[in-house]
PDB file of C-alpha atoms in Angstrom:
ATOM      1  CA  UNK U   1      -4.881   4.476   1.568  1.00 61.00           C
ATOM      2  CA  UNK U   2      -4.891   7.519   4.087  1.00 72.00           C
ATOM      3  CA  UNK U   3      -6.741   6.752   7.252  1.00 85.00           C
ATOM      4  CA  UNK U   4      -7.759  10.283   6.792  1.00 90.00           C
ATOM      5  CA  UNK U   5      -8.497  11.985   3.628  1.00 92.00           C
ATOM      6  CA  UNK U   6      -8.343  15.952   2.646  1.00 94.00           C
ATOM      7  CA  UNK U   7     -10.260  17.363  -0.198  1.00 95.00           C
ATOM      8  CA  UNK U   8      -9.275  18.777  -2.440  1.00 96.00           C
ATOM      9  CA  UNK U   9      -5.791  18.184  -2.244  1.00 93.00           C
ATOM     10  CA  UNK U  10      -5.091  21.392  -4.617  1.00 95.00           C
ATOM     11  CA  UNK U  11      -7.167  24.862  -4.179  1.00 96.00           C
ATOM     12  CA  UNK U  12      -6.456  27.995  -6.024  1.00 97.00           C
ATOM     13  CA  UNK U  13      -8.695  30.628  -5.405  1.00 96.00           C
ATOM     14  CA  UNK U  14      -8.478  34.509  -5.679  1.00 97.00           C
ATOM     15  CA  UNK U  15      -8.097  36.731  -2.593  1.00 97.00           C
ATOM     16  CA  UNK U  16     -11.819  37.901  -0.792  1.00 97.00           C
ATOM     17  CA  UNK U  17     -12.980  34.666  -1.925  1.00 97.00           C
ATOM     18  CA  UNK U  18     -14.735  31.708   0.676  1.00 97.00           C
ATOM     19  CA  UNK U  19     -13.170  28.004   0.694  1.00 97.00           C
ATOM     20  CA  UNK U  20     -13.980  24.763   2.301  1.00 98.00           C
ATOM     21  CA  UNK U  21     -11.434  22.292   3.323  1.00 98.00           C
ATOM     22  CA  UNK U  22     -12.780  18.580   4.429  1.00 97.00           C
ATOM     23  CA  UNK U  23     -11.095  15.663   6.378  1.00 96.00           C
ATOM     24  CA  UNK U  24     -12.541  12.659   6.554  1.00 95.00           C
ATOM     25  CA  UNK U  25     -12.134   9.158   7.670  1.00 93.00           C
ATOM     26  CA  UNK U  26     -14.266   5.717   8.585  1.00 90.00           C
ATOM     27  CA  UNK U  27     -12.500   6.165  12.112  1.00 90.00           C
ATOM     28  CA  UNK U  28     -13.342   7.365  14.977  1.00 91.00           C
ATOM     29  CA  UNK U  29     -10.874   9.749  16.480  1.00 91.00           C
ATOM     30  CA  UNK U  30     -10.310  11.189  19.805  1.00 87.00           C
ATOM     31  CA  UNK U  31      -9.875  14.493  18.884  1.00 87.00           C
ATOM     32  CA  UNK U  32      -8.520  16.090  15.829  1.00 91.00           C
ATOM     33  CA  UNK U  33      -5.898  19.038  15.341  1.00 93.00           C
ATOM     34  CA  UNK U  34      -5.709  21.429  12.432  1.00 96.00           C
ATOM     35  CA  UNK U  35      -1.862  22.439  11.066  1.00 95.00           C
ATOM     36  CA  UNK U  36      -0.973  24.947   8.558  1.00 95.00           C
ATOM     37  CA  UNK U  37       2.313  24.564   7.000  1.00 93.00           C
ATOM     38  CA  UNK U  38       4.571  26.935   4.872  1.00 90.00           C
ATOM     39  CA  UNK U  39       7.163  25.599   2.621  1.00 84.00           C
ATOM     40  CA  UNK U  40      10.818  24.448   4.939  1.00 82.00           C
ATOM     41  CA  UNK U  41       8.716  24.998   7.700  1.00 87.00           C
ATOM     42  CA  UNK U  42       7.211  22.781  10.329  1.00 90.00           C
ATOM     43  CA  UNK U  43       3.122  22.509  10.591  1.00 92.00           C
ATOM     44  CA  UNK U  44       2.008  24.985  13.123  1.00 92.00           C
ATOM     45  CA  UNK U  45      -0.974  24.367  15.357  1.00 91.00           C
ATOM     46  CA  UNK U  46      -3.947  25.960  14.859  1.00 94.00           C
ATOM     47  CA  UNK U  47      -6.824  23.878  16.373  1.00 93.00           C
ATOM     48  CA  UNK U  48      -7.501  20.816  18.008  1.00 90.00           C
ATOM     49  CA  UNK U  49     -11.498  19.801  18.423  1.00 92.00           C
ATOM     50  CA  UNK U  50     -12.029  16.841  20.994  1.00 89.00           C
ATOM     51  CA  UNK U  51     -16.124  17.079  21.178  1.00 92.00           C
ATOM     52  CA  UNK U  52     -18.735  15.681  18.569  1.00 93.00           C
ATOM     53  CA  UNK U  53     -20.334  18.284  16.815  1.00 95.00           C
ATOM     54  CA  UNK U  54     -17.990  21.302  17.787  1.00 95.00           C
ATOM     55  CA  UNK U  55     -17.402  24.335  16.400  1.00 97.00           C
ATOM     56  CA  UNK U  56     -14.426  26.249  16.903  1.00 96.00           C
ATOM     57  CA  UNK U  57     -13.666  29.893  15.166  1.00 96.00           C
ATOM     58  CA  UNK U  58     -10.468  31.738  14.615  1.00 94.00           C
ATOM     59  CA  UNK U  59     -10.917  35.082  13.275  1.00 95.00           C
ATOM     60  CA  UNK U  60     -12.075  33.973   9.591  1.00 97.00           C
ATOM     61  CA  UNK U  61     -11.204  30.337  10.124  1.00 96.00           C
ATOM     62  CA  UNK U  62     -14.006  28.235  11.373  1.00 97.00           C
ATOM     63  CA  UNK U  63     -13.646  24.849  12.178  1.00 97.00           C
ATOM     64  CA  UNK U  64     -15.797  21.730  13.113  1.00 97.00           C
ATOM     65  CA  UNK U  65     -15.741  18.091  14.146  1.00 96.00           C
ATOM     66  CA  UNK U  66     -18.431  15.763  13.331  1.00 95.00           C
ATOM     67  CA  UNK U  67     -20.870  14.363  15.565  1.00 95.00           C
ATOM     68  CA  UNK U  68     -19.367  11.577  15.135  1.00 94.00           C
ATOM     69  CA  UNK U  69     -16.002  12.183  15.775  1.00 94.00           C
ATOM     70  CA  UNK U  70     -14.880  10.832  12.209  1.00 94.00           C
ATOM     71  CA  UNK U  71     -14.774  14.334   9.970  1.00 95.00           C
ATOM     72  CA  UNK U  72     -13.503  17.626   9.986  1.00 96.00           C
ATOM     73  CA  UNK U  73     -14.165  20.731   7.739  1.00 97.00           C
ATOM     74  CA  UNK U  74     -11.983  24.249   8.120  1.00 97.00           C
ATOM     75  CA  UNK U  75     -13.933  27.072   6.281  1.00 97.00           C
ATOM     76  CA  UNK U  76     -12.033  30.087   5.479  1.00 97.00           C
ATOM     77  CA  UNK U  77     -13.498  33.311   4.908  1.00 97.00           C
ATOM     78  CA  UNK U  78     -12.894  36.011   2.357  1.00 97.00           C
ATOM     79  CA  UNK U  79      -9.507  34.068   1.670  1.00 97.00           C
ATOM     80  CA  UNK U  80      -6.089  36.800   2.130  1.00 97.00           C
ATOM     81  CA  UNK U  81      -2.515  35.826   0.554  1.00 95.00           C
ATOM     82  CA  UNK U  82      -1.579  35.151   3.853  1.00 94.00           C
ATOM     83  CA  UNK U  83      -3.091  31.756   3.944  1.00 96.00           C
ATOM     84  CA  UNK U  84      -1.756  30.302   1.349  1.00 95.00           C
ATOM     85  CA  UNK U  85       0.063  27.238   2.655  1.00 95.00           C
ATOM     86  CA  UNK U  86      -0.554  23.224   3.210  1.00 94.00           C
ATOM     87  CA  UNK U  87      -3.281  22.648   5.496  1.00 96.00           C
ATOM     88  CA  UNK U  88      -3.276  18.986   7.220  1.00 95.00           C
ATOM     89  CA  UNK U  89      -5.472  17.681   9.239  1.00 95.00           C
ATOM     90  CA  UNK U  90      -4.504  14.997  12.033  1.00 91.00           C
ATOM     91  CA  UNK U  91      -5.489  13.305  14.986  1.00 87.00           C
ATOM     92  CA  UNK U  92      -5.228  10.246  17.287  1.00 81.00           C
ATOM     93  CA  UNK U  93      -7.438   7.159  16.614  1.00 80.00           C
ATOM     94  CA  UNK U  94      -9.808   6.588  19.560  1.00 76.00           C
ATOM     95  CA  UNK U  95      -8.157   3.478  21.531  1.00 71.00           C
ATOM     96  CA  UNK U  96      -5.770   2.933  19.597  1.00 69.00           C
ATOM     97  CA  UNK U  97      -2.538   4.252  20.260  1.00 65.00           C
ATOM     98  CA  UNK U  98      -0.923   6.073  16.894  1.00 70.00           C
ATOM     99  CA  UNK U  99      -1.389   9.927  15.273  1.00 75.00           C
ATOM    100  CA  UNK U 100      -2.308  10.189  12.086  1.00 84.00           C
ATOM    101  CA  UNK U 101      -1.925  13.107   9.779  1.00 87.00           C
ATOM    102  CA  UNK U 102      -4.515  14.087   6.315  1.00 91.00           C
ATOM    103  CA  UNK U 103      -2.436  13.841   2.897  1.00 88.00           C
ATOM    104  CA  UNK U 104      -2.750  17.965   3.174  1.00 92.00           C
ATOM    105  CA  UNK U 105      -4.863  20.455   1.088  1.00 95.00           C
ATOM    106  CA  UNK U 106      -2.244  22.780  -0.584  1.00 94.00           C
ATOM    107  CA  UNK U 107      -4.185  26.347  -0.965  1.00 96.00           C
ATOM    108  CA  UNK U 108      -2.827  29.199  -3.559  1.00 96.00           C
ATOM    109  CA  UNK U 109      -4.405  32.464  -2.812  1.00 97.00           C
ATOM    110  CA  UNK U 110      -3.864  34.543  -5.461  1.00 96.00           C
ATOM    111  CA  UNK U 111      -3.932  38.378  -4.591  1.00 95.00           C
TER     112      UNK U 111
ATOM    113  CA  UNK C   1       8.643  29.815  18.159  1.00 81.00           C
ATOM    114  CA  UNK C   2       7.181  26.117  19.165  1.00 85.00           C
ATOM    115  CA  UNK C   3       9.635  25.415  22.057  1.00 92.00           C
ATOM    116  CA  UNK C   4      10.918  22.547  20.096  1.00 96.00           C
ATOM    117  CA  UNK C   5      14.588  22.549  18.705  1.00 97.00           C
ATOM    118  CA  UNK C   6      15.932  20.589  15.828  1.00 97.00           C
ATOM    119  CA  UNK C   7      20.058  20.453  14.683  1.00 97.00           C
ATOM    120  CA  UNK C   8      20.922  20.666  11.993  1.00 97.00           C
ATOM    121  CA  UNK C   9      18.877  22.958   9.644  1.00 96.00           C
ATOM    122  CA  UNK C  10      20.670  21.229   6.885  1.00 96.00           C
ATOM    123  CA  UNK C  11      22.420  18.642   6.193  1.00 97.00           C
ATOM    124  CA  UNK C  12      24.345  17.158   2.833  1.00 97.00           C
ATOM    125  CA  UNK C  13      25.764  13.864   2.741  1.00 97.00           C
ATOM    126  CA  UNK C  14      26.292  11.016   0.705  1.00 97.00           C
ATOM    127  CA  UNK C  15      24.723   7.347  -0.263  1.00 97.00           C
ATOM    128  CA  UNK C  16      25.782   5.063   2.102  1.00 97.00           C
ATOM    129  CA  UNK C  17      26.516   6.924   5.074  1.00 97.00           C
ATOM    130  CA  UNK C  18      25.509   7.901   8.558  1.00 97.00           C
ATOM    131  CA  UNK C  19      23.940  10.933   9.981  1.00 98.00           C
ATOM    132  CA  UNK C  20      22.234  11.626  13.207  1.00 98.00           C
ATOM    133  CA  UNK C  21      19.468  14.213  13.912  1.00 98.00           C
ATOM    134  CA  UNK C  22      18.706  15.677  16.827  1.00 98.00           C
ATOM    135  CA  UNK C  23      15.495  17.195  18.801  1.00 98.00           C
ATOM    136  CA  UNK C  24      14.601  18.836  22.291  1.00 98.00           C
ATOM    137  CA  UNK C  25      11.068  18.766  22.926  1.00 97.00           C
ATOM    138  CA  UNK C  26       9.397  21.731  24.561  1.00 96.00           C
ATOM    139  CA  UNK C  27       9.615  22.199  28.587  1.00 94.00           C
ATOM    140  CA  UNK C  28       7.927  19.301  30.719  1.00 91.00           C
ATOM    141  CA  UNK C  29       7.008  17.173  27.560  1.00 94.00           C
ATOM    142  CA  UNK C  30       7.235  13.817  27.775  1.00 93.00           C
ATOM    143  CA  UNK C  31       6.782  12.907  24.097  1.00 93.00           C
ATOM    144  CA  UNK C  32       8.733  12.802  21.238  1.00 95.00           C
ATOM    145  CA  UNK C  33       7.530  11.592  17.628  1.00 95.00           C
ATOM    146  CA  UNK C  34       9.815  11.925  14.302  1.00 96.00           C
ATOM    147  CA  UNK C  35       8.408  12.638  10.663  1.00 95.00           C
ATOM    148  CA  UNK C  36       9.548  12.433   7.491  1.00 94.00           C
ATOM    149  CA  UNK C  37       8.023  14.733   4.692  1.00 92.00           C
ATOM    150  CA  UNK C  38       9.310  13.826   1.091  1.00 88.00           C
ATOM    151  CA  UNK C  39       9.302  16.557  -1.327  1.00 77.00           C
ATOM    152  CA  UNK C  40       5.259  17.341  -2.285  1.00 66.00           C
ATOM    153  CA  UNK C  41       4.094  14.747  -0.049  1.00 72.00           C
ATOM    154  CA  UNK C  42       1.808  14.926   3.591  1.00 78.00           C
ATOM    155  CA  UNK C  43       3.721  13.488   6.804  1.00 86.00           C
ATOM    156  CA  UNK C  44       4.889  10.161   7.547  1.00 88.00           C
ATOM    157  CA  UNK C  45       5.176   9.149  10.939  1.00 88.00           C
ATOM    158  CA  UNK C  46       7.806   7.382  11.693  1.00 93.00           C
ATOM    159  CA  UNK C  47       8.379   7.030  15.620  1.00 94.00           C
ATOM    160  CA  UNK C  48       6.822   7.990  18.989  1.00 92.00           C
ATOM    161  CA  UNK C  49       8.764   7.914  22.150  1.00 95.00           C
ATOM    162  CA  UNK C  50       7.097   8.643  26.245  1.00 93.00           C
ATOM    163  CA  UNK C  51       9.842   9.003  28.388  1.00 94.00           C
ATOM    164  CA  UNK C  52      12.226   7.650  27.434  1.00 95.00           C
ATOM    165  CA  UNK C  53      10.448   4.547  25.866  1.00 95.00           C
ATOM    166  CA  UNK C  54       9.200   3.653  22.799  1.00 94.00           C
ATOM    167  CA  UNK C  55       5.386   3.977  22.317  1.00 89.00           C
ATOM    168  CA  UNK C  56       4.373   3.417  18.642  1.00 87.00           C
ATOM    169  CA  UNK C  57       6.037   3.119  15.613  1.00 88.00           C
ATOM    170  CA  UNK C  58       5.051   3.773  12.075  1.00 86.00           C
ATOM    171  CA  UNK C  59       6.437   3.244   8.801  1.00 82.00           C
ATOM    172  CA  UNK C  60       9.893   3.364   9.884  1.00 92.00           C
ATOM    173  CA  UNK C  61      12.759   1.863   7.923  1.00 94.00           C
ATOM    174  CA  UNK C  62      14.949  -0.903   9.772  1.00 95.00           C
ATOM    175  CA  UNK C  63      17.700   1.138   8.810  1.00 96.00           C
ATOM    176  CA  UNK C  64      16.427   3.881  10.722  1.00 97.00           C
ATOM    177  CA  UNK C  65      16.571   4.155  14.456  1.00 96.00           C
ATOM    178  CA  UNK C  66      15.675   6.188  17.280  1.00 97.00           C
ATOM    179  CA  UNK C  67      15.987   7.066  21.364  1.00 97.00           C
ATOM    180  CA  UNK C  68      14.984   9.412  23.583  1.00 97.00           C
ATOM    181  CA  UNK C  69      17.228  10.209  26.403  1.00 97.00           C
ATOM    182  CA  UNK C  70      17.038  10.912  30.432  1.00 96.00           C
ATOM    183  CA  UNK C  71      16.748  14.331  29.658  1.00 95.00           C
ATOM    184  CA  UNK C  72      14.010  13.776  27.239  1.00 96.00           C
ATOM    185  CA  UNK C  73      15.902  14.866  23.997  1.00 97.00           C
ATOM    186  CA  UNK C  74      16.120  12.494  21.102  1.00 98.00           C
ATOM    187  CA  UNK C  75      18.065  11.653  18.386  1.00 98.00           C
ATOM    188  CA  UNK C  76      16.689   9.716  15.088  1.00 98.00           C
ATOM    189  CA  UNK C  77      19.921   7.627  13.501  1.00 98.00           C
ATOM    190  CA  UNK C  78      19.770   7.445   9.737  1.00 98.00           C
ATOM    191  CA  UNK C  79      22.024   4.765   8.283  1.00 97.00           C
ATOM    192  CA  UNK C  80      22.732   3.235   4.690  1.00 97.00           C
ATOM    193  CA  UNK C  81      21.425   6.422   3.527  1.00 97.00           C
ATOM    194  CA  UNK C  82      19.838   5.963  -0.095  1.00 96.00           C
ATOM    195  CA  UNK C  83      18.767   8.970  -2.290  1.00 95.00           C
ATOM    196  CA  UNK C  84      15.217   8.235  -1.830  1.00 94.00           C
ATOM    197  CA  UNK C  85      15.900   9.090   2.014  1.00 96.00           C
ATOM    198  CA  UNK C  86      16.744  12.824   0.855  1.00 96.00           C
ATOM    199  CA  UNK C  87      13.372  14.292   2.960  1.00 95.00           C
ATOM    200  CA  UNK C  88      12.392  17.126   5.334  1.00 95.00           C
ATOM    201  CA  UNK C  89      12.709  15.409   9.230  1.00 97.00           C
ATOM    202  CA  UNK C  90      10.453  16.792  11.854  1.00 96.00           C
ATOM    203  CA  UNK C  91      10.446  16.207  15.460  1.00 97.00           C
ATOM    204  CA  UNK C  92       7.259  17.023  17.506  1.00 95.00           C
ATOM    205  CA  UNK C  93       6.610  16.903  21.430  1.00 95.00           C
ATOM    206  CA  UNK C  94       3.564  17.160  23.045  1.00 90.00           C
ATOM    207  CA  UNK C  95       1.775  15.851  26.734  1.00 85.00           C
ATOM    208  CA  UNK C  96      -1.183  14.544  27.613  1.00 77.00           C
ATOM    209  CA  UNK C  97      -3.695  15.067  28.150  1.00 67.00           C
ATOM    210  CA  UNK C  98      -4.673  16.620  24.813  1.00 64.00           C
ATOM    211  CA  UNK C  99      -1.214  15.356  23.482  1.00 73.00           C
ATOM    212  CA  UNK C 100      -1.728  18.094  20.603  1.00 80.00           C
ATOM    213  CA  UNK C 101       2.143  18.062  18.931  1.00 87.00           C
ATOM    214  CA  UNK C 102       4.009  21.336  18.821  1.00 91.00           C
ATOM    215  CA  UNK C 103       6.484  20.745  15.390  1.00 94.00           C
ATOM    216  CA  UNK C 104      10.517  21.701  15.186  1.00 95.00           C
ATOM    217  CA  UNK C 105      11.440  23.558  12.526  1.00 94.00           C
ATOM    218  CA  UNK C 106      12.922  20.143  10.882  1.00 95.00           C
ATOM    219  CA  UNK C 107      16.527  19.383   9.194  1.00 97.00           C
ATOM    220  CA  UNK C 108      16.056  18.927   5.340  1.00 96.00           C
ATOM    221  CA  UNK C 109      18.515  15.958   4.844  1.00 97.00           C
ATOM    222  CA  UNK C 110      19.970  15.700   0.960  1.00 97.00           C
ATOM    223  CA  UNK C 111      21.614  12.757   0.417  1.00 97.00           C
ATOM    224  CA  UNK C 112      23.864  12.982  -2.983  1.00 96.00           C
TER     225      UNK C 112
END
């Protein structure tokens, strides 16, 4: 069992269209980082959220933490080939001393 | 470019043996952690290191090991290699105090 799970794990959509990805867990975390990763490649950074309740945006990503600190949704907007890659979620357990990464959410945008 | 270095890109070896990765975290990090990412699968941590100590350790394999040296590089020692071990490695640095991890661009290990 993943302390933190990703829905869906698969996502296939065609380019212009919307998408939801969710990360969620029974912990409470101290802050939580969103990666996106390309095949060979190493996840790249492109969030972290630290307060309840926040909302972060990044051009057509938007991103948000839960007020209580244990979920996580990254919405993309009209969807471009470009962001097709693994999306993981991760973060570090609040007191407790260990990073923990989402089982991914592997997107196909499909021009 | 994350600042972080990993050597080799690639490396081929055989059951049984020995191989050593290496990893230089960005400028003025302190931490180093290792991953491994099998083939379709999320991350697996597998180490953490804070100057030069170890800090936590995940699912790690005793014959896997791992140090992080004065000048804050680290190594991760893979030995008795198996086929199952055949894996993309990452290393990742970060410092507090958002310790956010900045990811290597790994060394794909295939072990024949």
């Amino acid at each position: 069992t993943q302390l933190l799970e990703q829905s869906p794990q698969f996502l296939s959509i065609q380019e212009g269209e919307n998408l939801t990805v969710y990360c969620n867990s029974s912990s409470v975390f101290s802050s939580l980082q969103w990666y996106r990763q390309e095949p060979g490649e190493g996840p790249v950074l492109l969030v972290t959220v630290v307060t309840g309740g926040e909302v972060k945006k990044l051009k057509r990503l938007t991103f948000q933490f839960g007020d209580a600190r244990k979920d996580s949704s990254l919405h993309i907007t009209a969807a471009q080939p470009g962001d097709t890659g693994l999306y993981l979620c991760a973060g570090d357990v609040y007191n407790f001393n260990k990073f923990y990464f989402g089982s991914g959410t592997k997107l196909n945008v499909k021009p | 470019d994350s600042g972080v270095t990993q050597t080799p890109k690639h490396l081929i070896t055989a059951t049984g043996q020995r191989v050593t990765l290496r990893c230089s975290p960005r400028s003025g990090d302190l931490s180093v952690y290792w991953y491994q990412q099998s083939l379709d699968q999320g991350l697996q941590f597998l180490i953490q290191y804070y100057n030069g100590e170890e800090r936590a350790k995940g699912n790690i394999l005793e014959r896997f090991s791992a140090q992080q040296f004065p000048d804050l590089h680290s190594e991760l020692n893979l030995s008795s290699l198996e086929l199952g071990d055949s894996a993309l490695y990452f290393c990742a640095s970060s410092s507090p105090p958002k310790d956010t991890q900045y990811f290597g661009p790994g060394t794909r290990l295939t072990v024949l």
